[in-house]
Amino acid sequence: MERGTSLDESNAEEMSIHLAIQQKDESTPIGFEIDTTRGIIKSERKTMVLLTIPPRGSPAAVDDSEHTEWVTLEATKPRVFNVPGFPKPVPKPNANAPVYEVRTTPEMGMGVFATRNIKAGELIFAERPLLVVPINANMLELNVQPTMGLYGQYEQILEASVSRMSEVNQVAFRALMNSHTEDGSGLLTGIVRTNGYGEESVYDGPGTKAADLASCYSFVGNVASRINHSCVGNVYRGFDKAAFAFTFKALVNIRAGEQLLHPYCETHASVARRRSQLDSYGFVCGCHVCANATPASDKFREVYTKRTSEFKARSWASVNGVDESWPNDRELKELEKFREITVKERLHNRPSYRHVLSALVLGYSKRGMFSKFQEVANAVKKNETLFEKLF
């Protein structure tokens, strides 16, 4: 699951100038001091810290499996540690026993399956990641020349981090899938690249949000890494920063025995782009939208976000007297068609769909079309209720 993880070599020459000092031994990257007892990775330009979250012995962890190893800049640490309530315990589902199981699938390796019916919006499970590292290896400022050198030295940073894990977490981490066995990645680097989720709420740099994905972090979970891909996912992944934990909730009603699925790629992209993003995993997605993709459906997906934003803006303008004529009869028919295709393309289980519904409610209310108004108003309420549970 290379979900946003990247190793960019574009600045390797510049870094080699900044960090041109001799390597002390084969276990330490050039220009770095790694002290796992003090939890420090130090270069000439940056000091990074190796953090265990929550600290050993904290009541926020019920056992050794509920600890995360985090490689981060000292300056980024407060972005998590200053969150109100941190560190709080991992959220627990309202169930006496797990509502999922991890087992082998015929064609997808390990997978996660529902053991009972799960309602949309219900928390399926939450877990702290095993490991959190910078998405972009260049942030570590390794002194490298070729790509193999970058991967090799990044591997040593990961070895230092994994060695700090509890035994149960080390076993779980090393058992994860590695789809990067022939590109120069070490074992641990391959596992991170295969299974890491890019998380934009934890990032380096100033500002109230991440400048780009490269400034964010890659989160490698245990059960989370066993969730297989579909462009039509049935689970929603969130992140509870105060608990420093993934949360996985049902995006739709899920039946007992059904596999939990989550997209590894941009779902708004064309089928060709989605397949390109999935190449490194060694499979071709055969989900409903991929199997039935057409040039028209590709175009629809590519403009979906822009169009729903336009609907939001025009609805506001109409309600506030800026453009009371919207939507006219032609535009209302276009909205109805847009909704129809949205459902066909399985894009209706996302927050932006409410802008389509709200525009239709506006159009029907202006024309006194009560039955259609009521049907869409109910859909709006259902959509809002779901996303209140998810977020």
mmCIF file of N, CA and C in Angstrom, residues 243-364:
data_model
loop_
_atom_site.group_PDB
_atom_site.id
_atom_site.type_symbol
_atom_site.label_atom_id
_atom_site.label_comp_id
_atom_site.label_asym_id
_atom_site.label_seq_id
_atom_site.Cartn_x
_atom_site.Cartn_y
_atom_site.Cartn_z
ATOM 1 N N ALA A 243 -5.276 10.465 20.350
ATOM 2 C CA ALA A 243 -4.959 9.065 20.651
ATOM 3 C C ALA A 243 -3.785 8.564 19.824
ATOM 4 N N PHE A 244 -3.392 9.339 18.799
ATOM 5 C CA PHE A 244 -2.361 8.952 17.830
ATOM 6 C C PHE A 244 -2.715 7.582 17.253
ATOM 7 N N ALA A 245 -3.947 7.496 16.752
ATOM 8 C CA ALA A 245 -4.455 6.202 16.295
ATOM 9 C C ALA A 245 -5.281 6.340 15.023
ATOM 10 N N PHE A 246 -5.155 5.327 14.150
ATOM 11 C CA PHE A 246 -6.063 5.183 13.018
ATOM 12 C C PHE A 246 -7.453 4.863 13.545
ATOM 13 N N THR A 247 -8.485 5.326 12.849
ATOM 14 C CA THR A 247 -9.847 4.849 13.088
ATOM 15 C C THR A 247 -10.415 4.406 11.745
ATOM 16 N N PHE A 248 -10.997 3.231 11.718
ATOM 17 C CA PHE A 248 -11.627 2.720 10.504
ATOM 18 C C PHE A 248 -13.109 2.520 10.778
ATOM 19 N N LYS A 249 -13.948 3.228 9.995
ATOM 20 C CA LYS A 249 -15.391 3.172 10.163
ATOM 21 C C LYS A 249 -16.041 2.722 8.861
ATOM 22 N N ALA A 250 -17.226 2.138 8.996
ATOM 23 C CA ALA A 250 -17.954 1.658 7.819
ATOM 24 C C ALA A 250 -18.491 2.844 7.029
ATOM 25 N N LEU A 251 -18.176 2.881 5.750
ATOM 26 C CA LEU A 251 -18.657 3.945 4.870
ATOM 27 C C LEU A 251 -20.057 3.632 4.367
ATOM 28 N N VAL A 252 -20.375 2.349 4.315
ATOM 29 C CA VAL A 252 -21.691 1.851 3.911
ATOM 30 C C VAL A 252 -22.046 0.710 4.856
ATOM 31 N N ASN A 253 -23.258 0.197 4.764
ATOM 32 C CA ASN A 253 -23.595 -1.002 5.514
ATOM 33 C C ASN A 253 -22.774 -2.172 4.966
ATOM 34 N N ILE A 254 -22.113 -2.899 5.853
ATOM 35 C CA ILE A 254 -21.245 -4.010 5.455
ATOM 36 C C ILE A 254 -21.820 -5.304 6.016
ATOM 37 N N ARG A 255 -21.964 -6.305 5.161
ATOM 38 C CA ARG A 255 -22.527 -7.583 5.586
ATOM 39 C C ARG A 255 -21.461 -8.486 6.197
ATOM 40 N N ALA A 256 -21.890 -9.385 7.075
ATOM 41 C CA ALA A 256 -20.980 -10.378 7.653
ATOM 42 C C ALA A 256 -20.326 -11.178 6.532
ATOM 43 N N GLY A 257 -19.016 -11.373 6.614
ATOM 44 C CA GLY A 257 -18.279 -12.106 5.591
ATOM 45 C C GLY A 257 -17.735 -11.248 4.478
ATOM 46 N N GLU A 258 -18.165 -9.987 4.417
ATOM 47 C CA GLU A 258 -17.706 -9.083 3.357
ATOM 48 C C GLU A 258 -16.320 -8.540 3.700
ATOM 49 N N GLN A 259 -15.472 -8.392 2.677
ATOM 50 C CA GLN A 259 -14.120 -7.896 2.898
ATOM 51 C C GLN A 259 -14.122 -6.376 3.055
ATOM 52 N N LEU A 260 -13.307 -5.881 3.979
ATOM 53 C CA LEU A 260 -13.127 -4.447 4.149
ATOM 54 C C LEU A 260 -12.130 -3.964 3.107
ATOM 55 N N LEU A 261 -12.461 -2.866 2.422
ATOM 56 C CA LEU A 261 -11.651 -2.382 1.305
ATOM 57 C C LEU A 261 -11.461 -0.871 1.391
ATOM 58 N N HIS A 262 -10.301 -0.425 0.922
ATOM 59 C CA HIS A 262 -9.959 1.000 0.974
ATOM 60 C C HIS A 262 -9.108 1.324 -0.243
ATOM 61 N N PRO A 263 -9.340 2.462 -0.902
ATOM 62 C CA PRO A 263 -8.558 2.772 -2.113
ATOM 63 C C PRO A 263 -7.112 3.125 -1.800
ATOM 64 N N TYR A 264 -6.195 2.620 -2.630
ATOM 65 C CA TYR A 264 -4.779 2.964 -2.520
ATOM 66 C C TYR A 264 -4.416 4.097 -3.484
ATOM 67 N N CYS A 265 -5.354 4.534 -4.305
ATOM 68 C CA CYS A 265 -5.053 5.492 -5.373
ATOM 69 C C CYS A 265 -6.050 6.650 -5.332
ATOM 70 N N GLU A 266 -5.864 7.605 -6.234
ATOM 71 C CA GLU A 266 -6.790 8.729 -6.360
ATOM 72 C C GLU A 266 -8.074 8.235 -7.027
ATOM 73 N N THR A 267 -9.162 8.231 -6.320
ATOM 74 C CA THR A 267 -10.400 7.703 -6.889
ATOM 75 C C THR A 267 -11.021 8.642 -7.911
ATOM 76 N N HIS A 268 -10.606 9.903 -7.932
ATOM 77 C CA HIS A 268 -11.140 10.845 -8.928
ATOM 78 C C HIS A 268 -10.357 10.818 -10.230
ATOM 79 N N ALA A 269 -9.327 9.993 -10.300
ATOM 80 C CA ALA A 269 -8.482 9.944 -11.494
ATOM 81 C C ALA A 269 -9.083 9.014 -12.541
ATOM 82 N N SER A 270 -8.569 9.110 -13.766
ATOM 83 C CA SER A 270 -8.983 8.207 -14.842
ATOM 84 C C SER A 270 -8.517 6.795 -14.528
ATOM 85 N N VAL A 271 -9.100 5.804 -15.198
ATOM 86 C CA VAL A 271 -8.709 4.413 -14.949
ATOM 87 C C VAL A 271 -7.240 4.197 -15.284
ATOM 88 N N ALA A 272 -6.734 4.853 -16.326
ATOM 89 C CA ALA A 272 -5.319 4.699 -16.690
ATOM 90 C C ALA A 272 -4.417 5.236 -15.583
ATOM 91 N N ARG A 273 -4.783 6.390 -15.031
ATOM 92 C CA ARG A 273 -3.966 6.972 -13.957
ATOM 93 C C ARG A 273 -4.052 6.121 -12.694
ATOM 94 N N ARG A 274 -5.233 5.610 -12.383
ATOM 95 C CA ARG A 274 -5.376 4.758 -11.201
ATOM 96 C C ARG A 274 -4.509 3.509 -11.343
ATOM 97 N N ARG A 275 -4.531 2.902 -12.519
ATOM 98 C CA ARG A 275 -3.726 1.698 -12.733
ATOM 99 C C ARG A 275 -2.238 2.009 -12.647
ATOM 100 N N SER A 276 -1.844 3.164 -13.129
ATOM 101 C CA SER A 276 -0.445 3.572 -13.031
ATOM 102 C C SER A 276 -0.025 3.713 -11.568
ATOM 103 N N GLN A 277 -0.903 4.281 -10.752
ATOM 104 C CA GLN A 277 -0.599 4.455 -9.335
ATOM 105 C C GLN A 277 -0.544 3.129 -8.589
ATOM 106 N N LEU A 278 -1.184 2.105 -9.143
ATOM 107 C CA LEU A 278 -1.220 0.785 -8.500
ATOM 108 C C LEU A 278 -0.158 -0.167 -9.032
ATOM 109 N N ASP A 279 0.609 0.263 -10.029
ATOM 110 C CA ASP A 279 1.589 -0.615 -10.677
ATOM 111 C C ASP A 279 2.533 -1.284 -9.690
ATOM 112 N N SER A 280 3.017 -0.535 -8.708
ATOM 113 C CA SER A 280 4.040 -1.065 -7.808
ATOM 114 C C SER A 280 3.526 -2.188 -6.917
ATOM 115 N N TYR A 281 2.207 -2.340 -6.829
ATOM 116 C CA TYR A 281 1.648 -3.406 -5.998
ATOM 117 C C TYR A 281 1.543 -4.734 -6.731
ATOM 118 N N GLY A 282 1.705 -4.704 -8.042
ATOM 119 C CA GLY A 282 1.702 -5.942 -8.804
ATOM 120 C C GLY A 282 0.333 -6.520 -9.070
ATOM 121 N N PHE A 283 -0.721 -5.690 -9.080
ATOM 122 C CA PHE A 283 -2.048 -6.193 -9.433
ATOM 123 C C PHE A 283 -2.781 -5.158 -10.274
ATOM 124 N N VAL A 284 -3.806 -5.622 -10.964
ATOM 125 C CA VAL A 284 -4.682 -4.744 -11.743
ATOM 126 C C VAL A 284 -6.045 -4.766 -11.080
ATOM 127 N N CYS A 285 -6.547 -3.610 -10.697
ATOM 128 C CA CYS A 285 -7.834 -3.540 -10.008
ATOM 129 C C CYS A 285 -8.965 -3.953 -10.942
ATOM 130 N N GLY A 286 -9.836 -4.812 -10.433
ATOM 131 C CA GLY A 286 -10.981 -5.254 -11.217
ATOM 132 C C GLY A 286 -12.300 -4.849 -10.596
ATOM 133 N N CYS A 287 -12.297 -3.748 -9.822
ATOM 134 C CA CYS A 287 -13.523 -3.297 -9.167
ATOM 135 C C CYS A 287 -14.550 -2.843 -10.205
ATOM 136 N N HIS A 288 -15.743 -2.557 -9.744
ATOM 137 C CA HIS A 288 -16.851 -2.193 -10.630
ATOM 138 C C HIS A 288 -16.501 -1.013 -11.526
ATOM 139 N N VAL A 289 -15.926 0.040 -10.959
ATOM 140 C CA VAL A 289 -15.682 1.242 -11.760
ATOM 141 C C VAL A 289 -14.520 1.057 -12.726
ATOM 142 N N CYS A 290 -13.562 0.206 -12.388
ATOM 143 C CA CYS A 290 -12.457 -0.071 -13.319
ATOM 144 C C CYS A 290 -12.932 -0.966 -14.458
ATOM 145 N N ALA A 291 -13.721 -1.977 -14.112
ATOM 146 C CA ALA A 291 -14.199 -2.918 -15.126
ATOM 147 C C ALA A 291 -15.138 -2.251 -16.120
ATOM 148 N N ASN A 292 -15.823 -1.199 -15.691
ATOM 149 C CA ASN A 292 -16.808 -0.538 -16.546
ATOM 150 C C ASN A 292 -16.382 0.866 -16.972
ATOM 151 N N ALA A 293 -15.099 1.158 -16.869
ATOM 152 C CA ALA A 293 -14.613 2.500 -17.208
ATOM 153 C C ALA A 293 -14.739 2.782 -18.701
ATOM 154 N N THR A 294 -15.088 4.021 -19.016
ATOM 155 C CA THR A 294 -15.179 4.502 -20.396
ATOM 156 C C THR A 294 -14.529 5.882 -20.452
ATOM 157 N N PRO A 295 -14.249 6.409 -21.637
ATOM 158 C CA PRO A 295 -13.736 7.785 -21.720
ATOM 159 C C PRO A 295 -14.664 8.787 -21.031
ATOM 160 N N ALA A 296 -15.974 8.549 -21.137
ATOM 161 C CA ALA A 296 -16.933 9.462 -20.504
ATOM 162 C C ALA A 296 -16.852 9.384 -18.981
ATOM 163 N N SER A 297 -16.732 8.169 -18.440
ATOM 164 C CA SER A 297 -16.644 8.028 -16.985
ATOM 165 C C SER A 297 -15.328 8.594 -16.459
ATOM 166 N N ASP A 298 -14.256 8.427 -17.235
ATOM 167 C CA ASP A 298 -12.973 9.022 -16.850
ATOM 168 C C ASP A 298 -13.088 10.540 -16.755
ATOM 169 N N LYS A 299 -13.715 11.143 -17.759
ATOM 170 C CA LYS A 299 -13.880 12.593 -17.776
ATOM 171 C C LYS A 299 -14.718 13.059 -16.590
ATOM 172 N N PHE A 300 -15.784 12.312 -16.288
ATOM 173 C CA PHE A 300 -16.658 12.664 -15.173
ATOM 174 C C PHE A 300 -15.874 12.676 -13.863
ATOM 175 N N ARG A 301 -15.075 11.654 -13.633
ATOM 176 C CA ARG A 301 -14.293 11.575 -12.404
ATOM 177 C C ARG A 301 -13.290 12.721 -12.289
ATOM 178 N N GLU A 302 -12.682 13.057 -13.409
ATOM 179 C CA GLU A 302 -11.654 14.096 -13.389
ATOM 180 C C GLU A 302 -12.225 15.478 -13.082
ATOM 181 N N VAL A 303 -13.489 15.724 -13.429
ATOM 182 C CA VAL A 303 -14.088 17.049 -13.191
ATOM 183 C C VAL A 303 -15.014 17.052 -11.983
ATOM 184 N N TYR A 304 -15.177 15.905 -11.317
ATOM 185 C CA TYR A 304 -16.168 15.776 -10.249
ATOM 186 C C TYR A 304 -15.959 16.809 -9.134
ATOM 187 N N THR A 305 -14.754 16.913 -8.629
ATOM 188 C CA THR A 305 -14.491 17.829 -7.513
ATOM 189 C C THR A 305 -14.755 19.276 -7.909
ATOM 190 N N LYS A 306 -14.317 19.652 -9.100
ATOM 191 C CA LYS A 306 -14.535 21.018 -9.580
ATOM 192 C C LYS A 306 -16.022 21.309 -9.721
ATOM 193 N N ARG A 307 -16.772 20.369 -10.286
ATOM 194 C CA ARG A 307 -18.203 20.598 -10.497
ATOM 195 C C ARG A 307 -18.953 20.700 -9.177
ATOM 196 N N THR A 308 -18.651 19.837 -8.218
ATOM 197 C CA THR A 308 -19.358 19.903 -6.938
ATOM 198 C C THR A 308 -19.033 21.203 -6.200
ATOM 199 N N SER A 309 -17.825 21.701 -6.364
ATOM 200 C CA SER A 309 -17.475 23.003 -5.772
ATOM 201 C C SER A 309 -18.278 24.123 -6.424
ATOM 202 N N GLU A 310 -18.488 24.015 -7.737
ATOM 203 C CA GLU A 310 -19.308 25.001 -8.445
ATOM 204 C C GLU A 310 -20.747 24.957 -7.944
ATOM 205 N N PHE A 311 -21.282 23.756 -7.724
ATOM 206 C CA PHE A 311 -22.656 23.629 -7.217
ATOM 207 C C PHE A 311 -22.773 24.291 -5.848
ATOM 208 N N LYS A 312 -21.780 24.100 -5.011
ATOM 209 C CA LYS A 312 -21.790 24.710 -3.680
ATOM 210 C C LYS A 312 -21.823 26.233 -3.785
ATOM 211 N N ALA A 313 -20.966 26.784 -4.634
ATOM 212 C CA ALA A 313 -20.881 28.240 -4.784
ATOM 213 C C ALA A 313 -22.161 28.820 -5.374
ATOM 214 N N ARG A 314 -22.716 28.149 -6.372
ATOM 215 C CA ARG A 314 -23.912 28.680 -7.031
ATOM 216 C C ARG A 314 -25.142 28.547 -6.136
ATOM 217 N N SER A 315 -25.196 27.509 -5.318
ATOM 218 C CA SER A 315 -26.302 27.377 -4.366
ATOM 219 C C SER A 315 -26.260 28.520 -3.358
ATOM 220 N N TRP A 316 -25.057 28.819 -2.880
ATOM 221 C CA TRP A 316 -24.907 29.933 -1.939
ATOM 222 C C TRP A 316 -25.360 31.234 -2.590
ATOM 223 N N ALA A 317 -24.945 31.453 -3.829
ATOM 224 C CA ALA A 317 -25.300 32.687 -4.536
ATOM 225 C C ALA A 317 -26.804 32.794 -4.733
ATOM 226 N N SER A 318 -27.447 31.659 -5.004
ATOM 227 C CA SER A 318 -28.894 31.663 -5.223
ATOM 228 C C SER A 318 -29.647 31.953 -3.929
ATOM 229 N N VAL A 319 -29.256 31.305 -2.844
ATOM 230 C CA VAL A 319 -29.916 31.485 -1.550
ATOM 231 C C VAL A 319 -29.739 32.909 -1.032
ATOM 232 N N ASN A 320 -28.597 33.513 -1.335
ATOM 233 C CA ASN A 320 -28.289 34.847 -0.822
ATOM 234 C C ASN A 320 -28.628 35.970 -1.796
ATOM 235 N N GLY A 321 -29.428 35.660 -2.820
ATOM 236 C CA GLY A 321 -29.941 36.683 -3.708
ATOM 237 C C GLY A 321 -28.983 37.197 -4.755
ATOM 238 N N VAL A 322 -27.831 36.559 -4.909
ATOM 239 C CA VAL A 322 -26.865 36.999 -5.919
ATOM 240 C C VAL A 322 -27.279 36.516 -7.301
ATOM 241 N N ASP A 323 -27.804 35.291 -7.361
ATOM 242 C CA ASP A 323 -28.252 34.715 -8.636
ATOM 243 C C ASP A 323 -29.459 33.830 -8.357
ATOM 244 N N GLU A 324 -30.615 34.465 -8.158
ATOM 245 C CA GLU A 324 -31.810 33.733 -7.753
ATOM 246 C C GLU A 324 -32.380 32.864 -8.861
ATOM 247 N N SER A 325 -31.918 33.044 -10.089
ATOM 248 C CA SER A 325 -32.443 32.244 -11.202
ATOM 249 C C SER A 325 -31.867 30.829 -11.228
ATOM 250 N N TRP A 326 -30.831 30.598 -10.451
ATOM 251 C CA TRP A 326 -30.175 29.273 -10.474
ATOM 252 C C TRP A 326 -30.815 28.323 -9.479
ATOM 253 N N PRO A 327 -31.043 27.067 -9.838
ATOM 254 C CA PRO A 327 -30.830 26.495 -11.174
ATOM 255 C C PRO A 327 -32.067 26.672 -12.054
ATOM 256 N N ASN A 328 -31.856 27.008 -13.314
ATOM 257 C CA ASN A 328 -32.987 27.070 -14.244
ATOM 258 C C ASN A 328 -33.356 25.651 -14.666
ATOM 259 N N ASP A 329 -34.358 25.509 -15.531
ATOM 260 C CA ASP A 329 -34.845 24.176 -15.891
ATOM 261 C C ASP A 329 -33.746 23.310 -16.508
ATOM 262 N N ARG A 330 -32.971 23.889 -17.384
ATOM 263 C CA ARG A 330 -31.891 23.122 -18.022
ATOM 264 C C ARG A 330 -30.851 22.695 -16.990
ATOM 265 N N GLU A 331 -30.503 23.609 -16.103
ATOM 266 C CA GLU A 331 -29.494 23.306 -15.086
ATOM 267 C C GLU A 331 -29.998 22.261 -14.098
ATOM 268 N N LEU A 332 -31.316 22.288 -13.819
ATOM 269 C CA LEU A 332 -31.881 21.284 -12.919
ATOM 270 C C LEU A 332 -31.772 19.890 -13.533
ATOM 271 N N LYS A 333 -32.056 19.782 -14.821
ATOM 272 C CA LYS A 333 -31.918 18.489 -15.499
ATOM 273 C C LYS A 333 -30.459 18.027 -15.489
ATOM 274 N N GLU A 334 -29.536 18.967 -15.647
ATOM 275 C CA GLU A 334 -28.112 18.621 -15.591
ATOM 276 C C GLU A 334 -27.729 18.119 -14.199
ATOM 277 N N LEU A 335 -28.293 18.746 -13.175
ATOM 278 C CA LEU A 335 -28.030 18.302 -11.810
ATOM 279 C C LEU A 335 -28.563 16.894 -11.573
ATOM 280 N N GLU A 336 -29.759 16.617 -12.091
ATOM 281 C CA GLU A 336 -30.338 15.282 -11.941
ATOM 282 C C GLU A 336 -29.465 14.233 -12.628
ATOM 283 N N LYS A 337 -28.983 14.563 -13.813
ATOM 284 C CA LYS A 337 -28.107 13.641 -14.544
ATOM 285 C C LYS A 337 -26.784 13.466 -13.802
ATOM 286 N N PHE A 338 -26.269 14.550 -13.263
ATOM 287 C CA PHE A 338 -25.006 14.493 -12.520
ATOM 288 C C PHE A 338 -25.151 13.576 -11.309
ATOM 289 N N ARG A 339 -26.285 13.681 -10.618
ATOM 290 C CA ARG A 339 -26.516 12.806 -9.469
ATOM 291 C C ARG A 339 -26.581 11.350 -9.911
ATOM 292 N N GLU A 340 -27.263 11.083 -11.000
ATOM 293 C CA GLU A 340 -27.394 9.717 -11.510
ATOM 294 C C GLU A 340 -26.020 9.097 -11.801
ATOM 295 N N ILE A 341 -25.161 9.861 -12.459
ATOM 296 C CA ILE A 341 -23.829 9.346 -12.796
ATOM 297 C C ILE A 341 -22.965 9.216 -11.538
ATOM 298 N N THR A 342 -23.134 10.139 -10.596
ATOM 299 C CA THR A 342 -22.385 10.061 -9.337
ATOM 300 C C THR A 342 -22.644 8.737 -8.635
ATOM 301 N N VAL A 343 -23.901 8.335 -8.568
ATOM 302 C CA VAL A 343 -24.262 7.067 -7.929
ATOM 303 C C VAL A 343 -23.713 5.894 -8.736
ATOM 304 N N LYS A 344 -23.833 5.962 -10.051
ATOM 305 C CA LYS A 344 -23.323 4.893 -10.914
ATOM 306 C C LYS A 344 -21.821 4.719 -10.739
ATOM 307 N N GLU A 345 -21.103 5.821 -10.575
ATOM 308 C CA GLU A 345 -19.647 5.779 -10.423
ATOM 309 C C GLU A 345 -19.213 5.547 -8.972
ATOM 310 N N ARG A 346 -20.180 5.324 -8.088
ATOM 311 C CA ARG A 346 -19.904 5.038 -6.673
ATOM 312 C C ARG A 346 -19.155 6.183 -5.981
ATOM 313 N N LEU A 347 -19.509 7.411 -6.343
ATOM 314 C CA LEU A 347 -18.886 8.583 -5.734
ATOM 315 C C LEU A 347 -19.803 9.262 -4.713
ATOM 316 N N HIS A 348 -20.929 8.630 -4.420
ATOM 317 C CA HIS A 348 -21.918 9.281 -3.563
ATOM 318 C C HIS A 348 -21.645 9.097 -2.068
ATOM 319 N N ASN A 349 -20.644 8.297 -1.716
ATOM 320 C CA ASN A 349 -20.318 8.121 -0.304
ATOM 321 C C ASN A 349 -19.111 8.972 0.082
ATOM 322 N N ARG A 350 -19.196 10.245 -0.241
ATOM 323 C CA ARG A 350 -18.125 11.180 0.093
ATOM 324 C C ARG A 350 -18.743 12.542 0.401
ATOM 325 N N PRO A 351 -18.085 13.360 1.196
ATOM 326 C CA PRO A 351 -18.688 14.616 1.658
ATOM 327 C C PRO A 351 -19.172 15.538 0.545
ATOM 328 N N SER A 352 -18.453 15.601 -0.572
ATOM 329 C CA SER A 352 -18.806 16.552 -1.633
ATOM 330 C C SER A 352 -20.143 16.237 -2.298
ATOM 331 N N TYR A 353 -20.646 15.018 -2.104
ATOM 332 C CA TYR A 353 -21.934 14.652 -2.704
ATOM 333 C C TYR A 353 -23.064 15.516 -2.160
ATOM 334 N N ARG A 354 -22.914 16.011 -0.937
ATOM 335 C CA ARG A 354 -23.986 16.828 -0.354
ATOM 336 C C ARG A 354 -24.213 18.105 -1.144
ATOM 337 N N HIS A 355 -23.193 18.587 -1.857
ATOM 338 C CA HIS A 355 -23.366 19.802 -2.660
ATOM 339 C C HIS A 355 -24.288 19.538 -3.853
ATOM 340 N N VAL A 356 -24.244 18.320 -4.378
ATOM 341 C CA VAL A 356 -25.153 17.928 -5.461
ATOM 342 C C VAL A 356 -26.576 17.876 -4.922
ATOM 343 N N LEU A 357 -26.737 17.224 -3.768
ATOM 344 C CA LEU A 357 -28.067 17.082 -3.172
ATOM 345 C C LEU A 357 -28.645 18.438 -2.770
ATOM 346 N N SER A 358 -27.838 19.285 -2.182
ATOM 347 C CA SER A 358 -28.327 20.599 -1.743
ATOM 348 C C SER A 358 -28.791 21.447 -2.919
ATOM 349 N N ALA A 359 -28.078 21.348 -4.041
ATOM 350 C CA ALA A 359 -28.481 22.088 -5.238
ATOM 351 C C ALA A 359 -29.821 21.584 -5.760
ATOM 352 N N LEU A 360 -30.026 20.273 -5.692
ATOM 353 C CA LEU A 360 -31.301 19.698 -6.131
ATOM 354 C C LEU A 360 -32.437 20.111 -5.199
ATOM 355 N N VAL A 361 -32.195 20.103 -3.902
ATOM 356 C CA VAL A 361 -33.202 20.558 -2.939
ATOM 357 C C VAL A 361 -33.633 21.982 -3.267
ATOM 358 N N LEU A 362 -32.674 22.819 -3.579
ATOM 359 C CA LEU A 362 -32.959 24.209 -3.932
ATOM 360 C C LEU A 362 -33.819 24.288 -5.189
ATOM 361 N N GLY A 363 -33.452 23.522 -6.201
ATOM 362 C CA GLY A 363 -34.195 23.536 -7.458
ATOM 363 C C GLY A 363 -35.613 23.030 -7.304
ATOM 364 N N TYR A 364 -35.792 21.943 -6.550
ATOM 365 C CA TYR A 364 -37.134 21.374 -6.359
ATOM 366 C C TYR A 364 -38.006 22.277 -5.498
#
